[in-house]
């Protein structure tokens, strides 16, 4: 077996006395697409936020590309440079243009020249199909366009893994598909992806591994066929019947 | 413009009483040679007041940021450091702090074996800057905290370190909210700079005090003094409002 891109081993986390993550074990191979779903408050966002240290776990180990996450700022920096993240609220920088949003990281964190960063930014803007918006401010774009800019911003750092934390939950329905289309393209190009989402159509299409979480635990885990075809646990059955009935 | 006239009206009325023998507006009547000399003497304190205020404000704006940042840190130790500084400094009245800096600090320097004289000019600036920094620090803290946490997280995930995150992402957004209250603090500094008179700084208030001693016309001279501060503060206020309008129209999100 090749080295896992991401490896979580018995990860536990508490917010004060609230036990948000209970013995999470998850292994993600390079190129694999993992979709995490579950009711709100189940800890699914917290799992992805722990992978790039936006949250600290208190017990267990997290390894990204073999590097263990701990308090050492060097290990955090090393892991963050490999792991991109797309947020529910986009979190674009409102005072910068689209192009500046994309070039900030490459220039300041990677030391690229302005021209190199700009070329890279335009390349990724084309990949998310909005090169013509380069000089606009985020507030002048629709939600779907903003989220695609946010994806391009992550890609500019050329991460090995891309984390998505409910990337379409803040979008109007007619904009969801343009974001999902970009994500499907990325998946087809071989990007390693961990996606927290309720978009089960997307999950069926791209997921190699489905994870269902409830109350801080991984309740069910497996291939999409098994997951959608014959969920074993009653909690997962109930959840799926609720979100698939419409 | 009308509202400014209303502000000045009481002073005009006072001046109007000059025909009565109990008033002595002649001491500051610029039409007479001696009055003109007195007015020039009073107004020439303006430069010291402006210089002290501007330098103190610049130091306070820098110092305030340095004090504010530990207050936003995740670690408790840093936050305690910030709280101790802010609570201590803002609880010291300006006048005792001025005495402490002007008369006390040189003794500490002497004990440490360094010879740093503190003249009234720098004594006033140091006191005003430190005293004000506790307030500017709180303004920074509120301004930075008002920027959504997602901005910091996004900056971290594209590899920016703490200083880069502040410099390129947080402060450019926070500055729009911070500038108007910071400018207000500047008005506070201008007014508090009057205390510099008690350690012998030749600024507006000191000049007025000295002239009162020789002319013995406190009402007239202090009225002009108030007018001088009023003009200064009105100019700054107009600047602040201009700034607010500019910032407001610049808000894009």
JSON list of N, CA and C in Angstrom, two decimals, chain A residues 119-157:
[
{"chain": "A", "resi": 119, "resn": "UNK", "atom": "N", "xyz": [0.40, 34.77, -14.01]},
{"chain": "A", "resi": 119, "resn": "UNK", "atom": "CA", "xyz": [0.20, 33.73, -15.04]},
{"chain": "A", "resi": 119, "resn": "UNK", "atom": "C", "xyz": [-0.49, 32.52, -14.43]},
{"chain": "A", "resi": 120, "resn": "UNK", "atom": "N", "xyz": [-0.03, 32.14, -13.24]},
{"chain": "A", "resi": 120, "resn": "UNK", "atom": "CA", "xyz": [-0.63, 31.00, -12.56]},
{"chain": "A", "resi": 120, "resn": "UNK", "atom": "C", "xyz": [-2.09, 31.30, -12.23]},
{"chain": "A", "resi": 121, "resn": "UNK", "atom": "N", "xyz": [-2.35, 32.51, -11.74]},
{"chain": "A", "resi": 121, "resn": "UNK", "atom": "CA", "xyz": [-3.71, 32.88, -11.35]},
{"chain": "A", "resi": 121, "resn": "UNK", "atom": "C", "xyz": [-4.64, 32.82, -12.56]},
{"chain": "A", "resi": 122, "resn": "UNK", "atom": "N", "xyz": [-4.17, 33.36, -13.70]},
{"chain": "A", "resi": 122, "resn": "UNK", "atom": "CA", "xyz": [-5.01, 33.36, -14.89]},
{"chain": "A", "resi": 122, "resn": "UNK", "atom": "C", "xyz": [-5.27, 31.92, -15.35]},
{"chain": "A", "resi": 123, "resn": "UNK", "atom": "N", "xyz": [-4.24, 31.08, -15.23]},
{"chain": "A", "resi": 123, "resn": "UNK", "atom": "CA", "xyz": [-4.40, 29.68, -15.61]},
{"chain": "A", "resi": 123, "resn": "UNK", "atom": "C", "xyz": [-5.53, 29.03, -14.81]},
{"chain": "A", "resi": 124, "resn": "UNK", "atom": "N", "xyz": [-5.52, 29.26, -13.49]},
{"chain": "A", "resi": 124, "resn": "UNK", "atom": "CA", "xyz": [-6.54, 28.61, -12.66]},
{"chain": "A", "resi": 124, "resn": "UNK", "atom": "C", "xyz": [-7.90, 29.29, -12.78]},
{"chain": "A", "resi": 125, "resn": "UNK", "atom": "N", "xyz": [-7.90, 30.60, -13.06]},
{"chain": "A", "resi": 125, "resn": "UNK", "atom": "CA", "xyz": [-9.20, 31.26, -13.31]},
{"chain": "A", "resi": 125, "resn": "UNK", "atom": "C", "xyz": [-9.85, 30.67, -14.55]},
{"chain": "A", "resi": 126, "resn": "UNK", "atom": "N", "xyz": [-9.03, 30.33, -15.55]},
{"chain": "A", "resi": 126, "resn": "UNK", "atom": "CA", "xyz": [-9.59, 29.70, -16.74]},
{"chain": "A", "resi": 126, "resn": "UNK", "atom": "C", "xyz": [-10.14, 28.32, -16.42]},
{"chain": "A", "resi": 127, "resn": "UNK", "atom": "N", "xyz": [-9.44, 27.63, -15.52]},
{"chain": "A", "resi": 127, "resn": "UNK", "atom": "CA", "xyz": [-9.92, 26.30, -15.16]},
{"chain": "A", "resi": 127, "resn": "UNK", "atom": "C", "xyz": [-11.26, 26.34, -14.44]},
{"chain": "A", "resi": 128, "resn": "UNK", "atom": "N", "xyz": [-11.52, 27.45, -13.72]},
{"chain": "A", "resi": 128, "resn": "UNK", "atom": "CA", "xyz": [-12.84, 27.54, -13.08]},
{"chain": "A", "resi": 128, "resn": "UNK", "atom": "C", "xyz": [-13.79, 28.40, -13.93]},
{"chain": "A", "resi": 129, "resn": "UNK", "atom": "N", "xyz": [-13.36, 28.67, -15.17]},
{"chain": "A", "resi": 129, "resn": "UNK", "atom": "CA", "xyz": [-14.21, 29.29, -16.20]},
{"chain": "A", "resi": 129, "resn": "UNK", "atom": "C", "xyz": [-14.61, 30.74, -15.92]},
{"chain": "A", "resi": 130, "resn": "UNK", "atom": "N", "xyz": [-13.77, 31.53, -15.20]},
{"chain": "A", "resi": 130, "resn": "UNK", "atom": "CA", "xyz": [-14.12, 32.94, -15.05]},
{"chain": "A", "resi": 130, "resn": "UNK", "atom": "C", "xyz": [-12.90, 33.86, -15.22]},
{"chain": "A", "resi": 131, "resn": "UNK", "atom": "N", "xyz": [-12.09, 33.67, -16.27]},
{"chain": "A", "resi": 131, "resn": "UNK", "atom": "CA", "xyz": [-10.93, 34.55, -16.43]},
{"chain": "A", "resi": 131, "resn": "UNK", "atom": "C", "xyz": [-11.34, 36.01, -16.64]},
{"chain": "A", "resi": 132, "resn": "UNK", "atom": "N", "xyz": [-12.56, 36.24, -17.15]},
{"chain": "A", "resi": 132, "resn": "UNK", "atom": "CA", "xyz": [-12.96, 37.61, -17.46]},
{"chain": "A", "resi": 132, "resn": "UNK", "atom": "C", "xyz": [-13.28, 38.43, -16.20]},
{"chain": "A", "resi": 133, "resn": "UNK", "atom": "N", "xyz": [-13.34, 37.75, -15.03]},
{"chain": "A", "resi": 133, "resn": "UNK", "atom": "CA", "xyz": [-13.67, 38.47, -13.80]},
{"chain": "A", "resi": 133, "resn": "UNK", "atom": "C", "xyz": [-12.43, 38.90, -13.02]},
{"chain": "A", "resi": 134, "resn": "UNK", "atom": "N", "xyz": [-11.25, 38.73, -13.60]},
{"chain": "A", "resi": 134, "resn": "UNK", "atom": "CA", "xyz": [-10.00, 38.89, -12.85]},
{"chain": "A", "resi": 134, "resn": "UNK", "atom": "C", "xyz": [-9.86, 40.22, -12.13]},
{"chain": "A", "resi": 135, "resn": "UNK", "atom": "N", "xyz": [-10.36, 41.30, -12.74]},
{"chain": "A", "resi": 135, "resn": "UNK", "atom": "CA", "xyz": [-10.11, 42.61, -12.14]},
{"chain": "A", "resi": 135, "resn": "UNK", "atom": "C", "xyz": [-11.28, 43.13, -11.30]},
{"chain": "A", "resi": 136, "resn": "UNK", "atom": "N", "xyz": [-12.29, 42.28, -11.10]},
{"chain": "A", "resi": 136, "resn": "UNK", "atom": "CA", "xyz": [-13.41, 42.71, -10.27]},
{"chain": "A", "resi": 136, "resn": "UNK", "atom": "C", "xyz": [-13.15, 42.43, -8.80]},
{"chain": "A", "resi": 137, "resn": "UNK", "atom": "N", "xyz": [-13.96, 43.05, -7.94]},
{"chain": "A", "resi": 137, "resn": "UNK", "atom": "CA", "xyz": [-13.90, 42.76, -6.51]},
{"chain": "A", "resi": 137, "resn": "UNK", "atom": "C", "xyz": [-14.87, 41.61, -6.23]},
{"chain": "A", "resi": 138, "resn": "UNK", "atom": "N", "xyz": [-14.60, 40.83, -5.18]},
{"chain": "A", "resi": 138, "resn": "UNK", "atom": "CA", "xyz": [-15.50, 39.71, -4.85]},
{"chain": "A", "resi": 138, "resn": "UNK", "atom": "C", "xyz": [-16.96, 40.13, -4.74]},
{"chain": "A", "resi": 139, "resn": "UNK", "atom": "N", "xyz": [-17.22, 41.31, -4.15]},
{"chain": "A", "resi": 139, "resn": "UNK", "atom": "CA", "xyz": [-18.62, 41.71, -3.95]},
{"chain": "A", "resi": 139, "resn": "UNK", "atom": "C", "xyz": [-19.36, 41.93, -5.26]},
{"chain": "A", "resi": 140, "resn": "UNK", "atom": "N", "xyz": [-18.61, 42.09, -6.37]},
{"chain": "A", "resi": 140, "resn": "UNK", "atom": "CA", "xyz": [-19.28, 42.29, -7.66]},
{"chain": "A", "resi": 140, "resn": "UNK", "atom": "C", "xyz": [-19.64, 40.98, -8.34]},
{"chain": "A", "resi": 141, "resn": "UNK", "atom": "N", "xyz": [-19.28, 39.86, -7.71]},
{"chain": "A", "resi": 141, "resn": "UNK", "atom": "CA", "xyz": [-19.54, 38.55, -8.32]},
{"chain": "A", "resi": 141, "resn": "UNK", "atom": "C", "xyz": [-20.72, 37.87, -7.63]},
{"chain": "A", "resi": 142, "resn": "UNK", "atom": "N", "xyz": [-21.32, 36.92, -8.35]},
{"chain": "A", "resi": 142, "resn": "UNK", "atom": "CA", "xyz": [-22.37, 36.11, -7.74]},
{"chain": "A", "resi": 142, "resn": "UNK", "atom": "C", "xyz": [-21.73, 35.11, -6.78]},
{"chain": "A", "resi": 143, "resn": "UNK", "atom": "N", "xyz": [-22.56, 34.52, -5.93]},
{"chain": "A", "resi": 143, "resn": "UNK", "atom": "CA", "xyz": [-22.04, 33.55, -4.97]},
{"chain": "A", "resi": 143, "resn": "UNK", "atom": "C", "xyz": [-21.29, 32.40, -5.63]},
{"chain": "A", "resi": 144, "resn": "UNK", "atom": "N", "xyz": [-21.87, 31.89, -6.72]},
{"chain": "A", "resi": 144, "resn": "UNK", "atom": "CA", "xyz": [-21.23, 30.78, -7.42]},
{"chain": "A", "resi": 144, "resn": "UNK", "atom": "C", "xyz": [-19.88, 31.17, -7.99]},
{"chain": "A", "resi": 145, "resn": "UNK", "atom": "N", "xyz": [-19.82, 32.39, -8.53]},
{"chain": "A", "resi": 145, "resn": "UNK", "atom": "CA", "xyz": [-18.54, 32.87, -9.06]},
{"chain": "A", "resi": 145, "resn": "UNK", "atom": "C", "xyz": [-17.53, 33.05, -7.94]},
{"chain": "A", "resi": 146, "resn": "UNK", "atom": "N", "xyz": [-18.01, 33.59, -6.80]},
{"chain": "A", "resi": 146, "resn": "UNK", "atom": "CA", "xyz": [-17.10, 33.78, -5.67]},
{"chain": "A", "resi": 146, "resn": "UNK", "atom": "C", "xyz": [-16.51, 32.46, -5.21]},
{"chain": "A", "resi": 147, "resn": "UNK", "atom": "N", "xyz": [-17.37, 31.43, -5.15]},
{"chain": "A", "resi": 147, "resn": "UNK", "atom": "CA", "xyz": [-16.86, 30.15, -4.68]},
{"chain": "A", "resi": 147, "resn": "UNK", "atom": "C", "xyz": [-15.87, 29.56, -5.68]},
{"chain": "A", "resi": 148, "resn": "UNK", "atom": "N", "xyz": [-16.10, 29.80, -6.97]},
{"chain": "A", "resi": 148, "resn": "UNK", "atom": "CA", "xyz": [-15.15, 29.30, -7.97]},
{"chain": "A", "resi": 148, "resn": "UNK", "atom": "C", "xyz": [-13.82, 30.04, -7.85]},
{"chain": "A", "resi": 149, "resn": "UNK", "atom": "N", "xyz": [-13.90, 31.37, -7.54]},
{"chain": "A", "resi": 149, "resn": "UNK", "atom": "CA", "xyz": [-12.65, 32.11, -7.30]},
{"chain": "A", "resi": 149, "resn": "UNK", "atom": "C", "xyz": [-11.93, 31.52, -6.08]},
{"chain": "A", "resi": 150, "resn": "UNK", "atom": "N", "xyz": [-12.71, 31.18, -5.05]},
{"chain": "A", "resi": 150, "resn": "UNK", "atom": "CA", "xyz": [-12.10, 30.61, -3.85]},
{"chain": "A", "resi": 150, "resn": "UNK", "atom": "C", "xyz": [-11.41, 29.28, -4.17]},
{"chain": "A", "resi": 151, "resn": "UNK", "atom": "N", "xyz": [-12.02, 28.48, -5.05]},
{"chain": "A", "resi": 151, "resn": "UNK", "atom": "CA", "xyz": [-11.39, 27.22, -5.45]},
{"chain": "A", "resi": 151, "resn": "UNK", "atom": "C", "xyz": [-10.10, 27.51, -6.21]},
{"chain": "A", "resi": 152, "resn": "UNK", "atom": "N", "xyz": [-10.16, 28.50, -7.12]},
{"chain": "A", "resi": 152, "resn": "UNK", "atom": "CA", "xyz": [-8.96, 28.86, -7.88]},
{"chain": "A", "resi": 152, "resn": "UNK", "atom": "C", "xyz": [-7.87, 29.37, -6.95]},
{"chain": "A", "resi": 153, "resn": "UNK", "atom": "N", "xyz": [-8.27, 30.12, -5.92]},
{"chain": "A", "resi": 153, "resn": "UNK", "atom": "CA", "xyz": [-7.28, 30.63, -4.96]},
{"chain": "A", "resi": 153, "resn": "UNK", "atom": "C", "xyz": [-6.55, 29.47, -4.27]},
{"chain": "A", "resi": 154, "resn": "UNK", "atom": "N", "xyz": [-7.31, 28.44, -3.90]},
{"chain": "A", "resi": 154, "resn": "UNK", "atom": "CA", "xyz": [-6.67, 27.27, -3.28]},
{"chain": "A", "resi": 154, "resn": "UNK", "atom": "C", "xyz": [-5.74, 26.58, -4.27]},
{"chain": "A", "resi": 155, "resn": "UNK", "atom": "N", "xyz": [-6.21, 26.46, -5.53]},
{"chain": "A", "resi": 155, "resn": "UNK", "atom": "CA", "xyz": [-5.41, 25.74, -6.54]},
{"chain": "A", "resi": 155, "resn": "UNK", "atom": "C", "xyz": [-4.09, 26.46, -6.82]},
{"chain": "A", "resi": 156, "resn": "UNK", "atom": "N", "xyz": [-4.09, 27.80, -6.69]},
{"chain": "A", "resi": 156, "resn": "UNK", "atom": "CA", "xyz": [-2.87, 28.56, -6.95]},
{"chain": "A", "resi": 156, "resn": "UNK", "atom": "C", "xyz": [-1.73, 28.16, -6.02]},
{"chain": "A", "resi": 157, "resn": "UNK", "atom": "N", "xyz": [-2.08, 27.59, -4.87]},
{"chain": "A", "resi": 157, "resn": "UNK", "atom": "CA", "xyz": [-1.03, 27.13, -3.96]},
{"chain": "A", "resi": 157, "resn": "UNK", "atom": "C", "xyz": [-0.58, 25.71, -4.33]}
]
